[in-house]
Short mmCIF file of C-alpha atoms in Angstrom, two decimals:
data_model
loop_
_atom_site.label_atom_id
_atom_site.label_comp_id
_atom_site.label_asym_id
_atom_site.label_seq_id
_atom_site.Cartn_x
_atom_site.Cartn_y
_atom_site.Cartn_z
CA MET N 13 0.00 0.00 0.00
CA ILE N 14 1.51 3.31 -1.13
CA LYS N 15 0.45 6.53 0.59
CA LEU N 16 1.00 9.88 -1.15
CA LEU N 17 1.27 13.35 0.41
CA ILE N 18 0.92 16.39 -1.93
CA VAL N 19 2.16 19.75 -0.53
CA ASP N 20 1.52 23.06 -2.27
CA ASP N 21 0.18 26.42 -1.13
CA ASP N 22 -1.94 26.69 -4.29
CA SER N 23 -5.18 24.76 -3.80
CA PHE N 24 -5.75 24.47 -7.57
CA ILE N 25 -2.37 22.78 -8.03
CA ARG N 26 -3.02 20.46 -5.08
CA MET N 27 -6.37 19.37 -6.50
CA GLY N 28 -4.97 19.16 -10.02
CA LEU N 29 -2.16 16.81 -8.98
CA GLN N 30 -4.60 14.70 -6.98
CA HIS N 31 -6.71 14.07 -10.10
CA MET N 32 -4.07 14.23 -12.85
CA LEU N 33 -2.94 10.56 -12.76
CA PRO N 34 -4.71 7.18 -12.32
CA TRP N 35 -3.23 6.80 -8.84
CA GLU N 36 -5.03 3.56 -7.92
CA GLU N 37 -3.73 1.85 -11.07
CA LEU N 38 -0.24 2.94 -10.07
CA GLY N 39 -0.66 1.34 -6.64
CA VAL N 40 -1.33 4.51 -4.64
CA THR N 41 -4.20 3.70 -2.30
CA ALA N 42 -4.38 6.85 -0.15
CA ILE N 43 -3.71 10.55 -0.79
CA ARG N 44 -3.58 13.48 1.62
CA LEU N 45 -3.03 17.19 0.93
CA ALA N 46 -1.19 19.95 2.82
CA SER N 47 -0.84 23.67 2.15
CA GLY N 48 2.64 24.13 3.64
CA GLY N 49 5.67 22.49 5.23
CA TRP N 50 4.52 22.81 8.84
CA GLU N 51 1.20 21.07 8.20
CA ALA N 52 2.97 18.47 6.02
CA MET N 53 5.46 17.60 8.76
CA ASP N 54 2.64 16.95 11.22
CA ILE N 55 0.96 14.64 8.69
CA ILE N 56 4.23 12.78 8.00
CA ARG N 57 4.82 12.11 11.69
CA GLU N 58 1.27 10.86 12.17
CA TRP N 59 0.54 9.12 8.84
CA HIS N 60 3.94 7.89 7.55
CA PRO N 61 3.42 8.32 3.79
CA ASN N 62 5.71 6.61 1.25
CA LEU N 63 5.78 9.31 -1.42
CA LEU N 64 6.03 13.10 -1.00
CA ILE N 65 5.41 15.69 -3.75
CA THR N 66 6.18 19.20 -2.54
CA ASP N 67 6.53 22.76 -3.79
CA ILE N 68 9.53 24.73 -2.50
CA GLN N 69 8.42 28.28 -1.88
CA MET N 70 5.42 28.29 0.46
CA PRO N 71 4.53 30.89 3.13
CA GLN N 72 3.40 28.31 5.73
CA GLY N 73 6.70 26.41 5.88
CA ASP N 74 8.86 26.17 2.77
CA GLY N 75 9.58 22.88 1.01
CA LEU N 76 13.35 22.99 1.52
CA ALA N 77 12.99 23.12 5.32
CA LEU N 78 10.41 20.32 5.08
CA ILE N 79 12.75 18.06 3.09
CA GLU N 80 15.63 18.77 5.47
CA GLN N 81 13.47 17.86 8.49
CA VAL N 82 12.18 14.68 6.82
CA ARG N 83 15.75 13.47 6.28
CA LYS N 84 16.80 14.59 9.76
CA GLU N 85 14.04 12.44 11.31
CA ALA N 86 14.93 9.56 8.93
CA PHE N 87 11.54 9.03 7.31
CA PRO N 88 12.08 6.65 4.34
CA LEU N 89 10.21 8.80 1.82
CA LYS N 90 10.62 9.13 -1.93
CA ILE N 91 10.52 12.89 -2.60
CA MET N 92 9.62 14.80 -5.78
CA VAL N 93 10.06 18.59 -5.92
CA LEU N 94 7.83 21.03 -7.80
CA SER N 95 9.74 24.07 -9.05
CA GLY N 96 9.07 27.39 -10.74
CA TYR N 97 11.57 28.73 -13.27
CA ASN N 98 13.28 30.91 -10.67
CA ASP N 99 13.73 28.20 -8.05
CA PHE N 100 16.77 26.31 -9.40
CA SER N 101 19.04 27.45 -6.57
CA TYR N 102 16.56 25.92 -4.11
CA VAL N 103 16.33 22.74 -6.19
CA ARG N 104 20.11 22.31 -6.04
CA GLN N 105 19.95 22.58 -2.25
CA ALA N 106 17.09 20.06 -2.13
CA MET N 107 19.16 17.58 -4.14
CA LYS N 108 21.60 17.35 -1.22
CA TYR N 109 18.80 15.61 0.71
CA GLN N 110 18.34 12.77 -1.81
CA VAL N 111 15.38 14.14 -3.72
CA GLU N 112 14.36 11.63 -6.42
CA ASP N 113 13.48 14.18 -9.12
CA TYR N 114 12.02 17.62 -9.77
CA LEU N 115 9.31 18.93 -12.11
CA LEU N 116 8.88 22.37 -13.56
CA LYS N 117 5.59 24.19 -13.37
CA PRO N 118 3.36 24.04 -15.28
CA ILE N 119 3.43 20.24 -14.92
CA ASN N 120 3.81 18.10 -18.03
CA GLU N 121 1.46 15.16 -17.48
CA GLU N 122 3.55 12.58 -19.39
CA GLU N 123 6.76 13.56 -17.62
CA PHE N 124 4.92 13.56 -14.27
CA LEU N 125 3.64 10.02 -14.92
CA GLU N 126 7.11 8.69 -15.78
CA VAL N 127 8.72 10.23 -12.70
CA VAL N 128 5.97 8.82 -10.47
CA LYS N 129 6.35 5.36 -12.05
CA THR N 130 10.09 5.45 -11.33
CA CYS N 131 9.51 6.41 -7.69
CA ILE N 132 6.89 3.68 -7.23
CA SER N 133 9.22 1.08 -8.80
CA GLN N 134 11.94 2.10 -6.36
CA LEU N 135 9.50 1.83 -3.46
CA GLU N 136 8.48 -1.66 -4.58
CA ARG N 137 12.12 -2.77 -4.89
CA SER N 138 12.85 -1.40 -1.43
CA ARG N 139 9.81 -3.23 -0.03
CA ILE N 140 10.92 -6.51 -1.61
CA ILE N 141 14.47 -6.10 -0.28
CA GLU N 142 13.20 -5.32 3.23
CA GLN N 143 10.79 -8.25 3.13
CA THR N 144 13.53 -10.58 1.89
CA GLU N 145 15.91 -9.43 4.63
CA ARG N 146 13.19 -9.88 7.24
CA GLU N 147 12.23 -13.33 5.93
CA THR N 148 15.89 -14.35 5.73
CA HIS N 149 16.42 -13.28 9.35
CA ASP N 150 13.26 -15.13 10.43
CA LEU N 151 14.39 -18.22 8.50
CA LEU N 152 17.83 -18.12 10.13
CA HIS N 153 16.22 -17.66 13.56
CA ASN N 154 13.85 -20.58 13.01
CA ASN N 155 16.55 -22.89 11.62
CA VAL N 156 18.91 -22.20 14.51
CA PHE N 157 16.21 -22.84 17.10
CA ILE N 158 15.09 -26.06 15.37
CA ARG N 159 18.67 -27.33 15.32
CA TRP N 160 19.00 -26.35 18.98
CA VAL N 161 15.98 -28.29 20.25
CA GLU N 162 16.80 -31.26 18.01
CA ASN N 163 20.40 -31.33 19.32
CA ARG N 164 21.90 -30.84 15.85
CA ILE N 165 24.22 -27.94 16.70
CA ASP N 166 27.22 -27.88 19.03
CA GLU N 167 27.63 -25.29 21.79
CA LYS N 168 30.26 -23.24 19.99
CA GLN N 169 28.14 -22.93 16.84
CA LEU N 170 25.06 -22.16 18.92
CA ALA N 171 26.89 -19.36 20.72
CA GLU N 172 28.00 -17.87 17.39
CA LYS N 173 24.48 -18.03 15.98
CA MET N 174 23.01 -16.41 19.10
CA GLN N 175 25.51 -13.58 18.78
CA PHE N 176 24.57 -13.12 15.12
CA LEU N 177 20.83 -13.13 15.94
CA GLU N 178 21.46 -10.59 18.74
CA LEU N 179 20.33 -13.10 21.36
CA ALA N 180 23.63 -13.31 23.24
CA SER N 181 21.83 -12.79 26.56
CA LEU N 182 20.58 -16.38 26.29
CA LEU N 183 24.15 -17.54 26.77
CA GLN N 184 24.09 -16.12 30.31
CA HIS N 185 20.95 -18.00 31.30
CA SER N 186 21.04 -21.09 33.51
CA TRP N 187 17.35 -22.04 33.52
CA PHE N 188 15.44 -23.35 30.50
CA ARG N 189 12.16 -25.11 29.82
CA CYS N 190 10.37 -26.10 26.59
CA GLY N 191 6.67 -25.80 25.96
CA ILE N 192 4.84 -26.95 22.82
CA ILE N 193 1.49 -25.77 21.49
CA GLU N 194 -0.35 -28.12 19.15
CA TRP N 195 -3.15 -26.52 17.11
CA ARG N 196 -4.47 -29.75 15.58
CA ASP N 197 -7.22 -31.29 17.68
CA ALA N 198 -8.12 -34.83 16.63
CA ARG N 199 -11.64 -34.34 17.94
CA GLU N 200 -12.56 -31.67 15.36
CA GLY N 201 -11.86 -33.73 12.21
CA PRO N 202 -10.18 -32.49 8.97
CA ILE N 203 -9.47 -28.77 8.48
CA SER N 204 -8.92 -26.70 5.33
CA SER N 205 -5.48 -25.88 3.94
CA GLY N 206 -6.16 -22.20 4.63
CA GLU N 207 -6.83 -22.98 8.27
CA GLU N 208 -3.62 -25.04 8.42
CA GLN N 209 -1.67 -21.99 7.27
CA PHE N 210 -3.50 -19.52 9.50
CA ARG N 211 -3.33 -21.37 12.82
CA PRO N 212 0.42 -21.82 13.43
CA PHE N 213 1.37 -18.27 12.48
CA SER N 214 -1.50 -16.64 14.35
CA ILE N 215 -0.64 -18.58 17.51
CA LEU N 216 3.07 -17.86 17.03
CA ASN N 217 2.38 -14.12 16.82
CA VAL N 218 0.28 -14.14 20.00
CA VAL N 219 2.81 -16.24 21.93
CA SER N 220 5.81 -14.22 20.74
CA GLU N 221 4.21 -10.96 21.87
CA ALA N 222 3.31 -12.44 25.27
CA LEU N 223 6.82 -13.83 25.78
CA LEU N 224 8.31 -10.46 24.86
CA GLU N 225 5.97 -8.62 27.22
CA TYR N 226 6.85 -10.85 30.18
CA HIS N 227 10.54 -11.30 29.19
CA LEU N 228 10.09 -15.07 29.37
CA GLY N 229 11.82 -16.37 26.25
CA HIS N 230 11.36 -17.04 22.55
CA ALA N 231 8.96 -18.89 20.25
CA PHE N 232 9.32 -20.51 16.83
CA LEU N 233 7.77 -23.21 14.61
CA ASP N 234 9.29 -26.69 14.61
CA GLN N 235 9.44 -29.07 11.63
CA GLU N 236 5.80 -30.07 12.14
CA GLN N 237 4.65 -26.43 12.38
CA ARG N 238 3.94 -26.75 16.10
CA VAL N 239 4.61 -23.61 18.14
CA VAL N 240 7.57 -24.18 20.45
CA CYS N 241 8.34 -21.88 23.39
CA ILE N 242 11.78 -21.85 24.96
CA PHE N 243 11.43 -20.25 28.38
CA SER N 244 14.73 -19.05 29.79
CA ALA N 245 16.10 -16.92 32.62
CA LYS N 246 19.22 -16.40 34.71
CA ASN N 247 17.33 -17.91 37.63
CA GLN N 248 14.09 -19.85 37.91
CA PRO N 249 11.22 -17.37 37.53
CA LYS N 250 8.66 -17.01 40.30
CA LEU N 251 5.88 -17.08 37.70
CA ASP N 252 3.90 -20.34 37.46
CA LEU N 253 4.46 -21.18 33.79
CA LEU N 254 1.72 -23.81 33.63
CA THR N 255 -0.85 -21.30 34.85
CA TRP N 256 0.59 -18.62 32.55
CA MET N 257 0.33 -20.94 29.52
CA SER N 258 -3.20 -22.01 30.43
CA GLU N 259 -4.39 -18.43 30.90
CA LEU N 260 -2.77 -17.36 27.63
CA ALA N 261 -4.48 -20.26 25.88
CA ARG N 262 -7.83 -19.40 27.45
CA ARG N 263 -7.67 -15.81 26.17
CA ALA N 264 -6.09 -16.43 22.78
CA ALA N 265 -8.00 -19.56 21.80
CA LEU N 266 -11.28 -17.69 22.19
CA LEU N 267 -9.94 -14.71 20.26
CA LEU N 268 -8.44 -16.75 17.41
CA LYS N 269 -11.11 -19.48 17.54
CA VAL N 270 -8.52 -22.25 17.21
CA PRO N 271 -7.70 -25.37 19.27
CA TRP N 272 -4.80 -24.87 21.66
CA LEU N 273 -3.28 -27.99 23.22
CA SER N 274 -0.16 -27.20 25.24
CA VAL N 275 2.43 -29.33 27.02
CA MET N 276 5.47 -28.44 29.10
CA GLY N 277 8.76 -30.33 29.30
CA PRO N 278 10.94 -30.45 32.43
CA GLU N 279 13.33 -27.73 33.57
CA VAL N 280 17.00 -27.98 32.52
CA GLY N 281 20.03 -26.01 33.63
CA GLU N 282 22.10 -25.60 30.45
CA LEU N 283 21.66 -24.64 26.79
CA SER N 284 23.03 -28.03 25.79
CA GLN N 285 20.22 -29.79 27.67
CA VAL N 286 17.30 -27.93 26.09
CA HIS N 287 16.72 -30.77 23.62
CA HIS N 288 15.89 -33.07 26.55
CA SER N 289 13.08 -30.75 27.63
CA TYR N 290 11.80 -30.51 24.04
CA LYS N 291 11.91 -34.26 23.43
CA HIS N 292 10.06 -34.93 26.68
CA ALA N 293 7.43 -32.31 25.83
CA LEU N 294 6.86 -34.08 22.50
CA SER N 295 6.13 -37.33 24.35
CA LEU N 296 3.48 -35.55 26.44
CA LEU N 297 1.55 -34.56 23.29
CA ASP N 298 0.15 -38.11 23.24
CA TYR N 299 -1.91 -37.13 26.29
CA ALA N 300 -3.04 -33.72 25.00
CA GLY N 301 -6.19 -35.11 23.39
CA LEU N 302 -7.24 -36.89 26.59
CA ALA N 303 -7.61 -33.80 28.80
CA GLU N 304 -11.24 -32.88 29.49
CA ASP N 305 -10.23 -29.20 29.49
CA SER N 306 -8.27 -28.64 26.27
CA ILE N 307 -6.92 -25.34 27.68
CA VAL N 308 -4.95 -27.00 30.48
CA CYS N 309 -1.17 -27.17 30.04
CA ILE N 310 0.00 -30.76 30.48
CA ASP N 311 3.24 -31.67 32.27
CA ASP N 312 4.59 -34.78 34.03
CA ALA N 313 2.56 -34.04 37.15
CA TRP N 314 -0.67 -33.89 35.14
CA VAL N 315 0.13 -37.20 33.41
CA SER N 316 0.95 -38.78 36.77
CA ARG N 317 -2.40 -37.65 38.21
CA TYR N 318 -4.21 -38.82 35.09
CA THR N 319 -2.64 -42.26 34.98
CA SER N 320 -3.03 -42.81 38.74
CA ALA N 321 -6.75 -42.10 38.31
CA MET N 322 -6.92 -44.71 35.56
CA THR N 323 -7.48 -47.87 37.58
CA PHE N 324 -8.36 -50.23 34.74
CA PRO N 325 -6.28 -53.46 34.69
CA SER N 326 -3.66 -52.61 32.04
CA SER N 327 -2.97 -49.04 33.21
CA ARG N 328 0.05 -50.10 35.30
CA GLU N 329 1.50 -52.60 32.80
CA LYS N 330 2.61 -50.28 30.01
CA ASP N 331 6.17 -51.53 29.58
CA ALA N 332 5.00 -55.14 29.43
CA LEU N 333 2.29 -54.25 26.90
CA ILE N 334 4.71 -52.35 24.65
CA HIS N 335 6.97 -55.41 24.71
CA ALA N 336 4.00 -57.64 23.80
CA LEU N 337 3.06 -55.35 20.90
CA LEU N 338 6.63 -55.13 19.59
CA SER N 339 6.98 -58.92 19.70
CA ALA N 340 3.57 -59.45 18.04
CA ASN N 341 2.36 -61.42 21.08
CA ARG N 342 -1.33 -61.12 20.30
CA GLU N 343 -2.34 -63.52 23.05
CA ALA N 344 -0.74 -61.33 25.71
CA TRP N 345 -1.98 -57.93 24.58
CA SER N 346 -5.49 -59.09 23.66
CA ALA N 347 -5.92 -60.64 27.12
CA GLU N 348 -5.14 -57.26 28.72
CA LEU N 349 -7.45 -55.41 26.34
CA GLU N 350 -10.31 -57.75 27.23
CA LYS N 351 -9.72 -57.15 30.94
CA ASP N 352 -9.92 -53.40 30.31
CA MET N 353 -13.19 -53.72 28.39
CA ARG N 354 -14.75 -55.82 31.14
CA TRP N 355 -13.68 -53.16 33.65
CA ALA N 356 -15.39 -50.47 31.51
CA LEU N 357 -18.69 -52.37 31.61
CA LEU N 358 -18.75 -52.13 35.40
CA GLN N 359 -18.37 -48.33 35.54
CA THR N 360 -21.13 -45.74 36.05
CA ASP N 361 -20.79 -44.56 32.44
CA PRO N 362 -19.60 -47.67 30.56
CA LEU N 363 -19.34 -46.00 27.15
CA TRP N 364 -17.20 -43.10 28.40
CA ALA N 365 -15.04 -45.55 30.39
CA ALA N 366 -14.57 -47.67 27.25
CA LYS N 367 -13.54 -44.60 25.22
CA THR N 368 -11.08 -43.62 27.97
CA VAL N 369 -9.59 -47.12 27.84
CA GLY N 370 -9.45 -46.93 24.04
CA GLY N 371 -7.72 -43.54 24.20
CA GLU N 372 -5.11 -44.92 26.56
CA TRP N 373 -4.49 -47.86 24.23
CA ILE N 374 -4.01 -45.45 21.32
CA VAL N 375 -1.42 -43.54 23.36
CA LEU N 376 0.26 -46.88 24.03
CA LEU N 377 0.09 -47.71 20.32
CA ARG N 378 1.76 -44.43 19.39
CA GLN N 379 4.53 -45.02 21.92
CA THR N 380 5.06 -48.49 20.46
CA VAL N 381 5.13 -47.33 16.84
CA LYS N 382 7.86 -44.78 17.68
CA GLN N 383 10.11 -47.71 18.55
CA VAL N 384 9.57 -49.46 15.19
CA LYS N 385 12.06 -48.39 12.54
CA GLY N 386 12.22 -48.68 8.79
CA SER N 387 8.83 -48.03 7.25
CA THR N 388 6.60 -45.09 6.46
CA ASP N 389 3.66 -47.51 6.38
CA LEU N 390 3.41 -47.16 10.16
CA LEU N 391 2.57 -43.45 9.92
CA ALA N 392 -1.09 -44.44 9.67
CA PHE N 393 -0.96 -45.63 13.27
CA VAL N 394 -0.17 -42.15 14.56
CA ALA N 395 -2.50 -40.19 12.28
CA PRO N 396 -4.14 -37.27 14.11
CA ASP N 397 -7.70 -38.46 13.35
CA ILE N 398 -7.39 -41.82 15.16
CA MET N 399 -8.53 -40.38 18.47
CA SER N 400 -11.40 -38.41 16.94
CA LYS N 401 -12.74 -41.52 15.20
CA LEU N 402 -12.66 -43.40 18.48
CA PHE N 403 -14.56 -40.72 20.41
CA MET N 404 -17.22 -40.43 17.69
CA VAL N 405 -18.47 -44.03 18.04
CA SER N 406 -21.70 -44.68 19.90
CA SER N 407 -21.22 -48.12 21.45
CA ILE N 408 -18.71 -50.09 23.52
CA TYR N 409 -18.67 -52.75 20.79
CA GLU N 410 -17.47 -50.15 18.24
CA VAL N 411 -14.78 -48.90 20.64
CA ARG N 412 -13.52 -52.45 21.06
CA GLN N 413 -13.55 -53.05 17.29
CA LYS N 414 -11.67 -49.81 16.56
CA VAL N 415 -8.91 -50.63 19.03
CA TYR N 416 -8.62 -54.23 17.81
CA GLU N 417 -8.43 -53.02 14.20
CA LEU N 418 -5.48 -50.77 14.97
CA LEU N 419 -3.64 -53.31 17.12
CA ASP N 420 -4.17 -56.11 14.60
CA ARG N 421 -2.72 -53.98 11.80
CA LEU N 422 0.39 -53.40 13.88
CA ASP N 423 0.55 -57.09 14.79
CA VAL N 424 0.36 -58.20 11.15
CA PHE N 425 2.96 -55.63 10.12
CA ILE N 426 5.47 -56.77 12.73
CA LYS N 427 4.92 -60.47 11.94
CA THR N 428 5.36 -59.80 8.22
CA ARG N 429 8.62 -57.95 8.82
CA ALA N 430 9.90 -60.76 11.01
CA ASN N 431 9.35 -63.29 8.19
CA GLN N 432 11.08 -61.25 5.45
CA PRO N 433 14.76 -60.65 4.80
CA GLY N 434 13.96 -57.26 3.27
CA PRO N 435 14.69 -54.92 6.19
CA ALA N 436 18.12 -56.43 6.83
CA ILE N 437 19.11 -56.22 3.16
CA VAL N 438 17.89 -52.65 2.78
CA THR N 439 19.77 -51.62 5.93
CA ARG N 440 22.98 -53.11 4.47
CA VAL N 441 22.31 -51.31 1.18
CA THR N 442 21.79 -47.92 2.83
CA ASP N 443 24.94 -48.42 4.93
CA PHE N 444 26.86 -49.27 1.74
CA ILE N 445 25.54 -46.17 -0.05
CA GLN N 446 26.49 -43.86 2.80
CA SER N 447 30.02 -45.31 2.87
CA ASN N 448 30.49 -45.01 -0.90
CA LEU N 449 28.80 -41.74 -1.86
CA ASN N 450 31.85 -40.64 -3.85
CA SER N 451 31.67 -43.75 -6.05
CA GLU N 452 29.60 -44.41 -9.15
CA LEU N 453 26.47 -46.00 -7.74
CA SER N 454 23.38 -47.39 -9.42
CA LEU N 455 20.64 -49.84 -8.48
CA LYS N 456 22.11 -52.36 -10.89
CA THR N 457 25.69 -52.21 -9.53
CA ILE N 458 24.50 -52.40 -5.91
CA ALA N 459 22.20 -55.34 -6.73
CA GLN N 460 25.19 -57.13 -8.26
CA HIS N 461 27.27 -56.36 -5.17
CA PHE N 462 24.66 -57.94 -2.89
CA HIS N 463 23.83 -60.79 -5.32
CA ILE N 464 20.16 -59.85 -5.62
CA ASN N 465 17.83 -59.10 -8.53
CA ASN N 466 17.88 -55.35 -9.21
CA VAL N 467 14.10 -55.14 -9.91
CA TYR N 468 13.32 -56.93 -6.64
CA LEU N 469 15.81 -54.73 -4.77
CA GLY N 470 14.18 -51.60 -6.18
CA GLN N 471 10.73 -52.73 -5.02
CA LEU N 472 12.06 -53.75 -1.62
CA PHE N 473 13.94 -50.47 -1.21
CA LYS N 474 10.80 -48.42 -1.95
CA GLN N 475 8.73 -50.56 0.42
CA GLU N 476 11.16 -50.22 3.33
CA THR N 477 12.30 -46.59 2.95
CA GLY N 478 9.32 -44.97 1.28
CA GLU N 479 11.65 -43.56 -1.42
CA PHE N 480 12.73 -44.70 -4.85
CA PHE N 481 16.40 -45.70 -4.95
CA SER N 482 17.38 -42.86 -7.29
CA ASP N 483 15.58 -40.25 -5.13
CA TYR N 484 17.23 -41.60 -1.98
CA LEU N 485 20.71 -41.57 -3.54
CA ASN N 486 20.24 -38.06 -4.94
CA ARG N 487 18.93 -36.76 -1.59
CA LEU N 488 21.90 -38.19 0.32
CA ARG N 489 24.36 -36.70 -2.16
CA MET N 490 22.70 -33.29 -2.07
CA GLU N 491 22.50 -33.25 1.74
CA GLN N 492 26.19 -34.19 1.93
CA ALA N 493 26.99 -31.45 -0.59
CA GLN N 494 25.07 -28.93 1.54
CA ARG N 495 27.04 -29.97 4.63
CA LEU N 496 30.36 -29.61 2.80
CA LEU N 497 29.37 -26.20 1.41
CA HIS N 498 28.42 -25.04 4.90
CA GLU N 499 31.27 -26.62 6.89
CA THR N 500 34.27 -26.48 4.52
CA THR N 501 35.92 -24.11 2.07
CA LEU N 502 36.15 -26.73 -0.69
CA LYS N 503 35.34 -25.54 -4.20
CA ALA N 504 32.00 -26.62 -5.62
CA THR N 505 33.77 -28.71 -8.26
CA GLU N 506 35.69 -30.59 -5.54
CA ILE N 507 32.47 -31.18 -3.61
CA ALA N 508 30.84 -32.53 -6.78
CA THR N 509 33.54 -35.21 -6.98
CA ARG N 510 33.28 -36.02 -3.27
CA VAL N 511 29.58 -36.74 -3.53
CA GLY N 512 29.85 -38.92 -6.64
CA PHE N 513 29.37 -36.58 -9.61
CA ALA N 514 31.96 -36.96 -12.38
CA GLU N 515 30.51 -34.00 -14.32
CA PRO N 516 30.40 -30.72 -12.30
CA ASN N 517 27.79 -29.07 -14.56
CA TYR N 518 25.40 -31.96 -13.97
CA PHE N 519 26.01 -31.59 -10.21
CA PHE N 520 25.24 -27.86 -10.42
CA ARG N 521 21.91 -28.57 -12.19
CA LYS N 522 20.89 -31.27 -9.70
CA PHE N 523 21.89 -29.09 -6.73
CA LYS N 524 19.80 -26.17 -8.06
CA GLN N 525 16.81 -28.52 -8.51
CA PHE N 526 17.19 -29.88 -4.97
CA SER N 527 18.00 -26.67 -3.07
CA GLY N 528 16.48 -23.96 -5.24
CA LEU N 529 19.89 -22.25 -5.10
CA SER N 530 23.23 -22.63 -6.83
CA PRO N 531 26.09 -24.01 -4.68
CA THR N 532 27.56 -20.51 -4.37
CA GLU N 533 24.22 -18.97 -3.39
CA TYR N 534 23.64 -21.72 -0.84
CA ARG N 535 27.08 -21.23 0.72
CA ASN N 536 26.56 -17.46 0.97
CA LEU N 537 23.09 -17.88 2.49
CA THR N 538 24.19 -20.41 5.13
CA ARG N 539 27.56 -18.86 5.92
CA ASP N 540 26.21 -17.19 9.07
CA LEU N 541 24.02 -20.09 10.19
#
C-alpha cells in the first residue's frame, strides 16, 4: 500500500495533482493534501506516507525546510520537488537531501507520470528487499532454534548463531524449559489448507508478543509447524508457567477461535540440555487429546495424576504391553485389552469408560510405533484423526472393534517384517551407499554387489524406505553437498567429486533442482548459520 502526500500552497495545483494521474492503477491507495511544510510535517509524523510531492516556496513552511526535516528524522520517503523557473538554486539545495526528481511548473502530465512510475518502482524494490531481509532473518532464527531443540548444533556454533541473531543474553541463562502448542485437535476432524496456514502463524504471533511482554523467552515453529516456546532466565522465575500458559491459551483460543493444546517439558540447567526438555514435551503430546479441558497445560505431574486415576487393569502394565506389541504377542496384549473392556462395563458410564480405555491404548500404540524403525507404512498408526474416530463411536462394541483393528494392523505388520529378509538387506544397502557416496552408484551395480535381482531390490527399497532408490541416492548426495558447502571451504567442483558426480555441470543442475539455489548462493546464504 503506497500513501501519497501532496504539498503546495496553491489549492488548484493540489487538487490538479490529486486528479491528474490514475493513482489507484499505479498502486497509490491513499492521498492526503497539505498547504505548507509545517502542516505536512505533522501529517508525515502521524501518517507515515511513502511518497512526497512538494513545492519549494510556500509561506506556511517552505519545502526545503520540510525536506531537510524529513531526512533529519529519517523518514524513508521518496521525494519529488515542484519548481518554478526561478527556483533552481533551491532545487540544487534540495538535491543534497536525496530528492528523487524535480518537475517544472506548469506540470507536463507525461513527464509527471514517468517520474511517479520510477519512484513507485523504487518503493516496490525497497519493499521486496526489506521483506527478503526480514524473511531471511526469520528463517535463520527458526533454523537455529530447530537445530538447537533437536540437538543438531554444538555449543560453539550455537553461541555464534546467538551472537549473530542478537540473542547473546541467552548464553548467560542457567534455567530453561520447553513448551509446545499443538493446534491440531483430533476431535474436530479435517481442516482446510487455509486454516492449516492460519493457525500456526496466528498462535506464534500471540505467543511471541506475550513472551516479549513478560521477558520469558522465545517462540518458533518446529518441523511439524507446532509452536515451540523456549522459556529461559538467569534464575528460575517465580511465575507459574503452567498457569501462565493455560491463561494465555484461554484468552487467545477464544480470540483466534482455534484449538490450543499445550504441554510443558521439564526444567534444565544448560543450553546443551534444552533438547531433553523438548523431546520430553513431545512425548506428552500423546496425552493432550485426553484432557477434558483442552486449555490446560500438560506436564509430568498432570500425566501422573491422570494415569493414577486410571485404575483399569492394564494401566500399570505399560512396559509389558509395549513389549508384547513389539513382539507381536497377540495372546498377551489381547488378554489385557479384554480385561480393560470388562472393567469399563462395570463403571457408572460404561461407554465413556470404554472410550477412555481406548484412548489410553491409542497412546500406548503411538509409543510403540515410535520404537519401530524402517517403514513409512506405520505413519497411519499415529494419524491425528485416530482419536477423533474413536470418540465419535456410539457403542462399547465399536470402541472395542476400533482398538482391535489398529492393534491387529500393527501385529500383522510386525509379523510380516519378522518373516522377510527385506529390512536387513535394505539396511545393508543404505549403509553401503552412505560409505560409498563418492563412487559411481546405481541400483544395478549395488544389486550385483549384494547378489540380488535389481528389480526386486528396487521394489524392496521403496517398500522399506518410502523412497525410490534414485531419489534416496540423490537426496543423500545433495545433503552431503550442503554440509560440505556449509562446513568447509572446498570448491563446488571438488564437492561434486566427493559426492559422486563426475561431471560438475550436472552436479550444479541437480543441486539447483534440490535446493532452489546454486552451490555458491547456498554457501553465501548459510555462511552465518
